[in-house]
Amino acid sequence: MTFARPDHIHDPDTLPTMPAWVTSARAETTEDVVFLSGAALSHLHLVLGREEVPQALLRERLALRAAEVCVAFSGRPERAGELRDALHLLRPGDLPGPAGDTCLAWRRAVERPVSLKALCPAEPTLEQAAIAAWLDAGQGAPVARAAMVLETVLTEAPRADVPAFILADTALAQALGWEHLLPLLATGLRRADLRKQGDDLRLACHRALISSATEAVRQAADLARRAAHLMAVAPKLRAKGAGDAVKMFLTRDAVAPSALPLPDRAARRLCDRLVDLGAIRELTGRDIFRLYGV
């Protein structure tokens, strides 16, 4: 398998950063907030169109952050490390627990193109008809549409934070013409914002998207650089199955050596080699049950 970098893919260092006037402006009026959120989303849309951005990996990283926020909203202590463990270290027949369920819901929500059929596995306790009805509640411009979906779900199911965020981000993605859901609202809204309604909630969503879109652009640039480095060192790998392993690292937030398409010892050696080359990182800080990612 060849890892030569296609000529048409741009240098990841040329990815446009979010303009300083978006990130540093003081949005004091409603018009200012709406304008800046539109600018931030427009810039994110531009970045998402760049081929050097590892789209699936970006979505998984943002999904992990969204899950972390939702778990914190529920009052549970688990953070990113524990959520990764809940997904990757389960034994056959084990249940992931409430925090793991939240992480799994977000992961399922981002892994396939947006559709009713794709949303059902993310929220298996909900009927497809209910999901469709909630999505239909959103009308108007993208952020207003997302805010209406969020408000509708939380009004009818006050404890359904995770479905509310997933469906609101789905409505936003559909309105913006994005093929996949990108977790944005959960990472930008505060717990107190979920008690707001109408214009107050829409304004909170606009504010949230300024910060979350800015963070998504930053992460996209960081992951593009890391992915480019992994692709650059990949030709040095000689292990059979290394090509498929590299593909996994380019699309998944975290990978256990046991999940790689290599014998166990060879998989651990490959991970150690990639760490030495600066292409991936060990994510847990443990000596056993390690997880690796770009």
PDB file of C-alpha atoms in Angstrom:
ATOM      1  CA  MET A   1       0.000   0.000   0.000  1.00  0.00           C
ATOM      2  CA  THR A   2       1.394   3.419  -0.922  1.00  0.00           C
ATOM      3  CA  PHE A   3       1.131   6.453   1.309  1.00  0.00           C
ATOM      4  CA  ALA A   4       2.378   9.017  -1.167  1.00  0.00           C
ATOM      5  CA  ARG A   5       0.638  12.288  -0.539  1.00  0.00           C
ATOM      6  CA  PRO A   6      -1.583  13.386  -3.446  1.00  0.00           C
ATOM      7  CA  ASP A   7      -0.367  16.542  -5.161  1.00  0.00           C
ATOM      8  CA  HIS A   8      -3.802  18.155  -5.011  1.00  0.00           C
ATOM      9  CA  ILE A   9      -3.946  18.063  -1.200  1.00  0.00           C
ATOM     10  CA  HIS A  10      -2.771  21.339   0.259  1.00  0.00           C
ATOM     11  CA  ASP A  11      -0.258  21.797   3.040  1.00  0.00           C
ATOM     12  CA  PRO A  12      -2.214  21.549   6.320  1.00  0.00           C
ATOM     13  CA  ASP A  13      -0.323  24.584   7.593  1.00  0.00           C
ATOM     14  CA  THR A  14      -2.207  26.644   5.006  1.00  0.00           C
ATOM     15  CA  LEU A  15      -5.618  25.896   6.536  1.00  0.00           C
ATOM     16  CA  PRO A  16      -7.225  29.283   7.202  1.00  0.00           C
ATOM     17  CA  THR A  17      -7.494  30.172  10.872  1.00  0.00           C
ATOM     18  CA  MET A  18     -10.596  31.752  12.323  1.00  0.00           C
ATOM     19  CA  PRO A  19     -10.312  35.529  11.784  1.00  0.00           C
ATOM     20  CA  ALA A  20      -9.243  37.410  14.894  1.00  0.00           C
ATOM     21  CA  TRP A  21     -12.190  39.772  14.578  1.00  0.00           C
ATOM     22  CA  VAL A  22     -14.490  36.787  15.165  1.00  0.00           C
ATOM     23  CA  THR A  23     -12.684  35.468  18.228  1.00  0.00           C
ATOM     24  CA  SER A  24     -11.798  38.779  19.885  1.00  0.00           C
ATOM     25  CA  ALA A  25     -14.840  40.932  19.090  1.00  0.00           C
ATOM     26  CA  ARG A  26     -17.102  41.935  21.972  1.00  0.00           C
ATOM     27  CA  ALA A  27     -20.567  40.928  20.881  1.00  0.00           C
ATOM     28  CA  GLU A  28     -22.760  43.263  22.924  1.00  0.00           C
ATOM     29  CA  THR A  29     -25.906  43.380  20.798  1.00  0.00           C
ATOM     30  CA  THR A  30     -28.073  40.623  19.371  1.00  0.00           C
ATOM     31  CA  GLU A  31     -27.110  41.728  15.871  1.00  0.00           C
ATOM     32  CA  ASP A  32     -23.411  41.409  16.735  1.00  0.00           C
ATOM     33  CA  VAL A  33     -23.849  37.895  18.142  1.00  0.00           C
ATOM     34  CA  VAL A  34     -25.869  36.697  15.149  1.00  0.00           C
ATOM     35  CA  PHE A  35     -23.365  38.185  12.712  1.00  0.00           C
ATOM     36  CA  LEU A  36     -20.363  36.629  14.455  1.00  0.00           C
ATOM     37  CA  SER A  37     -21.960  33.194  14.732  1.00  0.00           C
ATOM     38  CA  GLY A  38     -22.744  33.293  11.017  1.00  0.00           C
ATOM     39  CA  ALA A  39     -19.168  34.282  10.267  1.00  0.00           C
ATOM     40  CA  ALA A  40     -17.811  31.500  12.480  1.00  0.00           C
ATOM     41  CA  LEU A  41     -20.038  28.864  10.859  1.00  0.00           C
ATOM     42  CA  SER A  42     -19.156  30.119   7.382  1.00  0.00           C
ATOM     43  CA  HIS A  43     -15.451  29.833   8.157  1.00  0.00           C
ATOM     44  CA  LEU A  44     -15.918  26.361   9.630  1.00  0.00           C
ATOM     45  CA  HIS A  45     -17.806  25.350   6.481  1.00  0.00           C
ATOM     46  CA  LEU A  46     -14.809  26.491   4.414  1.00  0.00           C
ATOM     47  CA  VAL A  47     -12.381  24.491   6.557  1.00  0.00           C
ATOM     48  CA  LEU A  48     -14.542  21.365   6.415  1.00  0.00           C
ATOM     49  CA  GLY A  49     -14.301  21.480   2.641  1.00  0.00           C
ATOM     50  CA  ARG A  50     -10.526  21.052   2.709  1.00  0.00           C
ATOM     51  CA  GLU A  51      -9.358  17.556   1.805  1.00  0.00           C
ATOM     52  CA  GLU A  52      -6.462  17.505   4.243  1.00  0.00           C
ATOM     53  CA  VAL A  53      -8.822  17.621   7.237  1.00  0.00           C
ATOM     54  CA  PRO A  54      -9.420  14.066   8.564  1.00  0.00           C
ATOM     55  CA  GLN A  55     -13.173  14.455   8.735  1.00  0.00           C
ATOM     56  CA  ALA A  56     -14.115  11.223  10.522  1.00  0.00           C
ATOM     57  CA  LEU A  57     -11.404  11.733  13.134  1.00  0.00           C
ATOM     58  CA  LEU A  58     -12.503  15.328  13.723  1.00  0.00           C
ATOM     59  CA  ARG A  59     -16.099  14.215  14.229  1.00  0.00           C
ATOM     60  CA  GLU A  60     -15.039  11.524  16.730  1.00  0.00           C
ATOM     61  CA  ARG A  61     -12.943  13.997  18.722  1.00  0.00           C
ATOM     62  CA  LEU A  62     -15.798  16.492  18.847  1.00  0.00           C
ATOM     63  CA  ALA A  63     -18.218  13.685  19.730  1.00  0.00           C
ATOM     64  CA  LEU A  64     -16.013  12.710  22.679  1.00  0.00           C
ATOM     65  CA  ARG A  65     -16.022  16.313  23.897  1.00  0.00           C
ATOM     66  CA  ALA A  66     -19.814  16.523  23.476  1.00  0.00           C
ATOM     67  CA  ALA A  67     -20.226  13.306  25.455  1.00  0.00           C
ATOM     68  CA  GLU A  68     -17.958  14.647  28.168  1.00  0.00           C
ATOM     69  CA  VAL A  69     -20.089  17.800  28.469  1.00  0.00           C
ATOM     70  CA  CYS A  70     -23.352  15.827  28.546  1.00  0.00           C
ATOM     71  CA  VAL A  71     -22.014  13.495  31.221  1.00  0.00           C
ATOM     72  CA  ALA A  72     -20.941  16.504  33.306  1.00  0.00           C
ATOM     73  CA  PHE A  73     -24.408  18.052  32.857  1.00  0.00           C
ATOM     74  CA  SER A  74     -25.904  14.871  34.300  1.00  0.00           C
ATOM     75  CA  GLY A  75     -23.734  15.229  37.404  1.00  0.00           C
ATOM     76  CA  ARG A  76     -21.502  12.256  36.702  1.00  0.00           C
ATOM     77  CA  PRO A  77     -17.710  12.458  37.233  1.00  0.00           C
ATOM     78  CA  GLU A  78     -16.463  10.622  34.127  1.00  0.00           C
ATOM     79  CA  ARG A  79     -14.228  12.587  31.775  1.00  0.00           C
ATOM     80  CA  ALA A  80     -12.572  11.831  28.426  1.00  0.00           C
ATOM     81  CA  GLY A  81     -10.246   9.126  29.721  1.00  0.00           C
ATOM     82  CA  GLU A  82     -13.004   7.200  31.454  1.00  0.00           C
ATOM     83  CA  LEU A  83     -15.292   7.576  28.444  1.00  0.00           C
ATOM     84  CA  ARG A  84     -12.642   6.121  26.153  1.00  0.00           C
ATOM     85  CA  ASP A  85     -12.197   3.209  28.527  1.00  0.00           C
ATOM     86  CA  ALA A  86     -15.952   2.644  28.602  1.00  0.00           C
ATOM     87  CA  LEU A  87     -15.959   2.164  24.842  1.00  0.00           C
ATOM     88  CA  HIS A  88     -12.681   0.427  24.147  1.00  0.00           C
ATOM     89  CA  LEU A  89     -12.065  -1.794  27.171  1.00  0.00           C
ATOM     90  CA  LEU A  90     -15.449  -3.488  27.443  1.00  0.00           C
ATOM     91  CA  ARG A  91     -15.450  -7.258  27.567  1.00  0.00           C
ATOM     92  CA  PRO A  92     -17.997  -9.205  25.513  1.00  0.00           C
ATOM     93  CA  GLY A  93     -21.350  -9.046  27.256  1.00  0.00           C
ATOM     94  CA  ASP A  94     -20.432  -6.054  29.440  1.00  0.00           C
ATOM     95  CA  LEU A  95     -22.618  -2.947  29.470  1.00  0.00           C
ATOM     96  CA  PRO A  96     -20.972   0.463  29.005  1.00  0.00           C
ATOM     97  CA  GLY A  97     -22.920   2.150  31.818  1.00  0.00           C
ATOM     98  CA  PRO A  98     -24.707   5.524  31.643  1.00  0.00           C
ATOM     99  CA  ALA A  99     -21.597   7.530  30.748  1.00  0.00           C
ATOM    100  CA  GLY A 100     -20.532   4.954  28.182  1.00  0.00           C
ATOM    101  CA  ASP A 101     -24.028   4.981  26.688  1.00  0.00           C
ATOM    102  CA  THR A 102     -23.767   8.753  26.236  1.00  0.00           C
ATOM    103  CA  CYS A 103     -20.394   8.422  24.520  1.00  0.00           C
ATOM    104  CA  LEU A 104     -21.684   5.626  22.325  1.00  0.00           C
ATOM    105  CA  ALA A 105     -24.735   7.688  21.314  1.00  0.00           C
ATOM    106  CA  TRP A 106     -22.556  10.554  20.113  1.00  0.00           C
ATOM    107  CA  ARG A 107     -20.163   8.220  18.340  1.00  0.00           C
ATOM    108  CA  ARG A 108     -23.020   6.542  16.470  1.00  0.00           C
ATOM    109  CA  ALA A 109     -24.549   9.915  15.628  1.00  0.00           C
ATOM    110  CA  VAL A 110     -21.437  11.167  13.829  1.00  0.00           C
ATOM    111  CA  GLU A 111     -20.251   8.024  12.070  1.00  0.00           C
ATOM    112  CA  ARG A 112     -22.816   7.919   9.251  1.00  0.00           C
ATOM    113  CA  PRO A 113     -24.325  10.580   6.965  1.00  0.00           C
ATOM    114  CA  VAL A 114     -27.292  12.361   8.496  1.00  0.00           C
ATOM    115  CA  SER A 115     -30.598  10.561   8.013  1.00  0.00           C
ATOM    116  CA  LEU A 116     -33.455   9.272  10.133  1.00  0.00           C
ATOM    117  CA  LYS A 117     -32.173   5.747   9.641  1.00  0.00           C
ATOM    118  CA  ALA A 118     -28.713   6.739  10.873  1.00  0.00           C
ATOM    119  CA  LEU A 119     -30.076   8.546  13.934  1.00  0.00           C
ATOM    120  CA  CYS A 120     -32.032   5.569  15.244  1.00  0.00           C
ATOM    121  CA  PRO A 121     -28.953   3.571  16.392  1.00  0.00           C
ATOM    122  CA  ALA A 122     -27.710   6.659  18.242  1.00  0.00           C
ATOM    123  CA  GLU A 123     -30.919   6.812  20.262  1.00  0.00           C
ATOM    124  CA  PRO A 124     -32.320   3.253  20.217  1.00  0.00           C
ATOM    125  CA  THR A 125     -34.879   4.061  22.934  1.00  0.00           C
ATOM    126  CA  LEU A 126     -36.644   6.571  20.671  1.00  0.00           C
ATOM    127  CA  GLU A 127     -39.115   5.757  17.941  1.00  0.00           C
ATOM    128  CA  GLN A 128     -38.248   6.909  14.433  1.00  0.00           C
ATOM    129  CA  ALA A 129     -41.551   8.786  14.285  1.00  0.00           C
ATOM    130  CA  ALA A 130     -40.642  10.779  17.410  1.00  0.00           C
ATOM    131  CA  ILE A 131     -37.230  11.652  15.987  1.00  0.00           C
ATOM    132  CA  ALA A 132     -38.839  12.804  12.728  1.00  0.00           C
ATOM    133  CA  ALA A 133     -41.427  14.900  14.571  1.00  0.00           C
ATOM    134  CA  TRP A 134     -38.804  16.643  16.671  1.00  0.00           C
ATOM    135  CA  LEU A 135     -36.654  17.418  13.632  1.00  0.00           C
ATOM    136  CA  ASP A 136     -39.685  18.810  11.823  1.00  0.00           C
ATOM    137  CA  ALA A 137     -40.177  21.274  14.677  1.00  0.00           C
ATOM    138  CA  GLY A 138     -37.205  23.275  13.424  1.00  0.00           C
ATOM    139  CA  GLN A 139     -37.982  26.045  10.959  1.00  0.00           C
ATOM    140  CA  GLY A 140     -36.196  29.058   9.524  1.00  0.00           C
ATOM    141  CA  ALA A 141     -32.504  29.891   9.399  1.00  0.00           C
ATOM    142  CA  PRO A 142     -29.967  27.240  10.533  1.00  0.00           C
ATOM    143  CA  VAL A 143     -29.368  28.413  14.118  1.00  0.00           C
ATOM    144  CA  ALA A 144     -33.018  29.258  14.716  1.00  0.00           C
ATOM    145  CA  ARG A 145     -33.960  25.840  13.386  1.00  0.00           C
ATOM    146  CA  ALA A 146     -31.506  24.095  15.694  1.00  0.00           C
ATOM    147  CA  ALA A 147     -32.678  26.119  18.695  1.00  0.00           C
ATOM    148  CA  MET A 148     -36.324  25.236  17.984  1.00  0.00           C
ATOM    149  CA  VAL A 149     -35.484  21.534  17.847  1.00  0.00           C
ATOM    150  CA  LEU A 150     -33.515  21.804  21.083  1.00  0.00           C
ATOM    151  CA  GLU A 151     -36.356  23.616  22.833  1.00  0.00           C
ATOM    152  CA  THR A 152     -39.010  21.220  21.542  1.00  0.00           C
ATOM    153  CA  VAL A 153     -37.189  18.098  22.707  1.00  0.00           C
ATOM    154  CA  LEU A 154     -36.372  19.537  26.143  1.00  0.00           C
ATOM    155  CA  THR A 155     -39.961  20.740  26.589  1.00  0.00           C
ATOM    156  CA  GLU A 156     -41.424  17.334  25.800  1.00  0.00           C
ATOM    157  CA  ALA A 157     -38.631  15.306  27.439  1.00  0.00           C
ATOM    158  CA  PRO A 158     -36.856  17.557  30.010  1.00  0.00           C
ATOM    159  CA  ARG A 159     -34.259  14.925  30.928  1.00  0.00           C
ATOM    160  CA  ALA A 160     -33.364  14.044  27.334  1.00  0.00           C
ATOM    161  CA  ASP A 161     -30.292  16.277  27.064  1.00  0.00           C
ATOM    162  CA  VAL A 162     -28.361  13.917  24.804  1.00  0.00           C
ATOM    163  CA  PRO A 163     -31.128  13.360  22.217  1.00  0.00           C
ATOM    164  CA  ALA A 164     -31.883  17.091  22.316  1.00  0.00           C
ATOM    165  CA  PHE A 165     -28.297  18.043  21.505  1.00  0.00           C
ATOM    166  CA  ILE A 166     -27.888  15.353  18.863  1.00  0.00           C
ATOM    167  CA  LEU A 167     -31.110  16.329  17.081  1.00  0.00           C
ATOM    168  CA  ALA A 168     -30.331  20.056  17.337  1.00  0.00           C
ATOM    169  CA  ASP A 169     -26.903  19.502  15.781  1.00  0.00           C
ATOM    170  CA  THR A 170     -28.583  17.326  13.166  1.00  0.00           C
ATOM    171  CA  ALA A 171     -30.995  20.128  12.305  1.00  0.00           C
ATOM    172  CA  LEU A 172     -28.081  22.546  12.064  1.00  0.00           C
ATOM    173  CA  ALA A 173     -26.135  20.193   9.777  1.00  0.00           C
ATOM    174  CA  GLN A 174     -29.157  19.676   7.525  1.00  0.00           C
ATOM    175  CA  ALA A 175     -29.789  23.415   7.278  1.00  0.00           C
ATOM    176  CA  LEU A 176     -26.133  24.059   6.414  1.00  0.00           C
ATOM    177  CA  GLY A 177     -26.038  21.282   3.828  1.00  0.00           C
ATOM    178  CA  TRP A 178     -23.462  19.210   5.720  1.00  0.00           C
ATOM    179  CA  GLU A 179     -23.406  15.499   5.017  1.00  0.00           C
ATOM    180  CA  HIS A 180     -22.547  14.562   8.603  1.00  0.00           C
ATOM    181  CA  LEU A 181     -23.581  15.877  11.988  1.00  0.00           C
ATOM    182  CA  LEU A 182     -20.853  17.885  13.700  1.00  0.00           C
ATOM    183  CA  PRO A 183     -21.187  18.171  17.507  1.00  0.00           C
ATOM    184  CA  LEU A 184     -21.217  21.906  18.192  1.00  0.00           C
ATOM    185  CA  LEU A 185     -24.094  23.002  20.418  1.00  0.00           C
ATOM    186  CA  ALA A 186     -23.369  20.646  23.314  1.00  0.00           C
ATOM    187  CA  THR A 187     -19.791  21.888  23.532  1.00  0.00           C
ATOM    188  CA  GLY A 188     -20.755  25.559  23.510  1.00  0.00           C
ATOM    189  CA  LEU A 189     -23.929  25.815  25.590  1.00  0.00           C
ATOM    190  CA  ARG A 190     -23.939  26.021  29.379  1.00  0.00           C
ATOM    191  CA  ARG A 191     -26.202  23.979  31.628  1.00  0.00           C
ATOM    192  CA  ALA A 192     -28.196  27.094  32.520  1.00  0.00           C
ATOM    193  CA  ASP A 193     -28.853  27.774  28.827  1.00  0.00           C
ATOM    194  CA  LEU A 194     -31.026  24.672  28.617  1.00  0.00           C
ATOM    195  CA  ARG A 195     -33.647  26.370  30.789  1.00  0.00           C
ATOM    196  CA  LYS A 196     -34.019  29.215  28.293  1.00  0.00           C
ATOM    197  CA  GLN A 197     -36.698  29.431  25.626  1.00  0.00           C
ATOM    198  CA  GLY A 198     -37.543  31.394  22.500  1.00  0.00           C
ATOM    199  CA  ASP A 199     -35.317  34.350  21.650  1.00  0.00           C
ATOM    200  CA  ASP A 200     -33.145  33.800  24.746  1.00  0.00           C
ATOM    201  CA  LEU A 201     -32.342  30.239  23.715  1.00  0.00           C
ATOM    202  CA  ARG A 202     -31.658  31.254  20.110  1.00  0.00           C
ATOM    203  CA  LEU A 203     -29.252  33.935  21.306  1.00  0.00           C
ATOM    204  CA  ALA A 204     -27.526  31.412  23.594  1.00  0.00           C
ATOM    205  CA  CYS A 205     -27.139  29.063  20.617  1.00  0.00           C
ATOM    206  CA  HIS A 206     -25.605  31.833  18.523  1.00  0.00           C
ATOM    207  CA  ARG A 207     -23.119  32.599  21.311  1.00  0.00           C
ATOM    208  CA  ALA A 208     -22.336  28.924  21.761  1.00  0.00           C
ATOM    209  CA  LEU A 209     -21.596  28.464  18.073  1.00  0.00           C
ATOM    210  CA  ILE A 210     -19.073  31.301  18.008  1.00  0.00           C
ATOM    211  CA  SER A 211     -16.926  29.463  20.550  1.00  0.00           C
ATOM    212  CA  SER A 212     -17.596  25.897  19.402  1.00  0.00           C
ATOM    213  CA  ALA A 213     -17.041  26.631  15.701  1.00  0.00           C
ATOM    214  CA  THR A 214     -13.790  28.389  16.598  1.00  0.00           C
ATOM    215  CA  GLU A 215     -12.654  25.351  18.600  1.00  0.00           C
ATOM    216  CA  ALA A 216     -13.670  23.007  15.758  1.00  0.00           C
ATOM    217  CA  VAL A 217     -11.545  25.028  13.325  1.00  0.00           C
ATOM    218  CA  ARG A 218      -8.600  24.854  15.717  1.00  0.00           C
ATOM    219  CA  GLN A 219      -9.007  21.094  16.128  1.00  0.00           C
ATOM    220  CA  ALA A 220      -9.350  20.608  12.369  1.00  0.00           C
ATOM    221  CA  ALA A 221      -6.048  22.375  11.791  1.00  0.00           C
ATOM    222  CA  ASP A 222      -4.309  20.414  14.554  1.00  0.00           C
ATOM    223  CA  LEU A 223      -5.605  17.069  13.293  1.00  0.00           C
ATOM    224  CA  ALA A 224      -4.720  17.945   9.701  1.00  0.00           C
ATOM    225  CA  ARG A 225      -1.103  18.517  10.761  1.00  0.00           C
ATOM    226  CA  ARG A 226      -1.018  15.318  12.805  1.00  0.00           C
ATOM    227  CA  ALA A 227      -2.602  13.290   9.997  1.00  0.00           C
ATOM    228  CA  ALA A 228      -0.115  14.681   7.482  1.00  0.00           C
ATOM    229  CA  HIS A 229       2.766  13.621   9.733  1.00  0.00           C
ATOM    230  CA  LEU A 230       1.321  10.132  10.152  1.00  0.00           C
ATOM    231  CA  MET A 231       0.994   9.804   6.382  1.00  0.00           C
ATOM    232  CA  ALA A 232       4.568  11.045   5.950  1.00  0.00           C
ATOM    233  CA  VAL A 233       6.054   8.409   8.269  1.00  0.00           C
ATOM    234  CA  ALA A 234       3.785   5.576   7.122  1.00  0.00           C
ATOM    235  CA  PRO A 235       6.128   4.450   4.298  1.00  0.00           C
ATOM    236  CA  LYS A 236       8.702   3.576   6.989  1.00  0.00           C
ATOM    237  CA  LEU A 237       6.401   0.901   8.399  1.00  0.00           C
ATOM    238  CA  ARG A 238       7.160  -2.622   7.276  1.00  0.00           C
ATOM    239  CA  ALA A 239       4.644  -4.661   9.266  1.00  0.00           C
ATOM    240  CA  LYS A 240       2.023  -6.510   7.264  1.00  0.00           C
ATOM    241  CA  GLY A 241      -1.290  -4.815   7.941  1.00  0.00           C
ATOM    242  CA  ALA A 242       0.348  -1.469   8.766  1.00  0.00           C
ATOM    243  CA  GLY A 243      -1.582   0.250   6.004  1.00  0.00           C
ATOM    244  CA  ASP A 244      -4.935  -0.764   7.460  1.00  0.00           C
ATOM    245  CA  ALA A 245      -3.724   0.211  10.921  1.00  0.00           C
ATOM    246  CA  VAL A 246      -2.820   3.696   9.699  1.00  0.00           C
ATOM    247  CA  LYS A 247      -6.303   4.035   8.211  1.00  0.00           C
ATOM    248  CA  MET A 248      -7.788   3.230  11.609  1.00  0.00           C
ATOM    249  CA  PHE A 249      -5.693   5.886  13.329  1.00  0.00           C
ATOM    250  CA  LEU A 250      -6.764   8.432  10.702  1.00  0.00           C
ATOM    251  CA  THR A 251     -10.471   7.832  11.353  1.00  0.00           C
ATOM    252  CA  ARG A 252     -10.793   6.944  15.058  1.00  0.00           C
ATOM    253  CA  ASP A 253     -10.337   8.979  18.195  1.00  0.00           C
ATOM    254  CA  ALA A 254      -8.648   6.086  20.007  1.00  0.00           C
ATOM    255  CA  VAL A 255      -7.482   2.607  19.076  1.00  0.00           C
ATOM    256  CA  ALA A 256      -6.488  -0.325  21.290  1.00  0.00           C
ATOM    257  CA  PRO A 257      -3.622  -2.449  19.927  1.00  0.00           C
ATOM    258  CA  SER A 258      -5.920  -5.474  20.105  1.00  0.00           C
ATOM    259  CA  ALA A 259      -8.231  -3.793  17.567  1.00  0.00           C
ATOM    260  CA  LEU A 260      -5.497  -3.466  14.943  1.00  0.00           C
ATOM    261  CA  PRO A 261      -5.348  -5.991  12.088  1.00  0.00           C
ATOM    262  CA  LEU A 262      -2.053  -7.459  13.334  1.00  0.00           C
ATOM    263  CA  PRO A 263      -1.004 -10.151  15.817  1.00  0.00           C
ATOM    264  CA  ASP A 264      -0.988  -8.822  19.368  1.00  0.00           C
ATOM    265  CA  ARG A 265       2.782  -8.456  19.758  1.00  0.00           C
ATOM    266  CA  ALA A 266       3.175  -6.928  16.291  1.00  0.00           C
ATOM    267  CA  ALA A 267       0.361  -4.469  17.035  1.00  0.00           C
ATOM    268  CA  ARG A 268       2.061  -3.283  20.220  1.00  0.00           C
ATOM    269  CA  ARG A 269       5.371  -2.921  18.398  1.00  0.00           C
ATOM    270  CA  LEU A 270       3.707  -0.903  15.649  1.00  0.00           C
ATOM    271  CA  CYS A 271       2.129   1.424  18.200  1.00  0.00           C
ATOM    272  CA  ASP A 272       5.458   1.890  19.967  1.00  0.00           C
ATOM    273  CA  ARG A 273       7.139   2.594  16.626  1.00  0.00           C
ATOM    274  CA  LEU A 274       4.541   5.214  15.683  1.00  0.00           C
ATOM    275  CA  VAL A 275       4.881   6.856  19.088  1.00  0.00           C
ATOM    276  CA  ASP A 276       8.669   6.996  18.637  1.00  0.00           C
ATOM    277  CA  LEU A 277       8.127   8.615  15.230  1.00  0.00           C
ATOM    278  CA  GLY A 278       5.828  11.217  16.788  1.00  0.00           C
ATOM    279  CA  ALA A 279       2.922  10.075  14.603  1.00  0.00           C
ATOM    280  CA  ILE A 280       0.517   8.960  17.356  1.00  0.00           C
ATOM    281  CA  ARG A 281       0.218   9.400  21.122  1.00  0.00           C
ATOM    282  CA  GLU A 282      -0.483   7.032  23.988  1.00  0.00           C
ATOM    283  CA  LEU A 283      -3.650   8.457  25.511  1.00  0.00           C
ATOM    284  CA  THR A 284      -3.984   6.800  28.924  1.00  0.00           C
ATOM    285  CA  GLY A 285      -0.618   7.155  30.675  1.00  0.00           C
ATOM    286  CA  ARG A 286      -0.906   3.506  31.756  1.00  0.00           C
ATOM    287  CA  ASP A 287       1.529   0.635  31.320  1.00  0.00           C
ATOM    288  CA  ILE A 288      -1.296  -1.772  30.434  1.00  0.00           C
ATOM    289  CA  PHE A 289      -4.619  -1.532  28.613  1.00  0.00           C
ATOM    290  CA  ARG A 290      -3.228   1.307  26.558  1.00  0.00           C
ATOM    291  CA  LEU A 291      -5.066   3.340  23.934  1.00  0.00           C
ATOM    292  CA  TYR A 292      -3.470   5.259  21.085  1.00  0.00           C
ATOM    293  CA  GLY A 293      -4.563   8.084  18.851  1.00  0.00           C
ATOM    294  CA  VAL A 294      -3.356  10.759  16.449  1.00  0.00           C
TER     295      VAL A 294
END
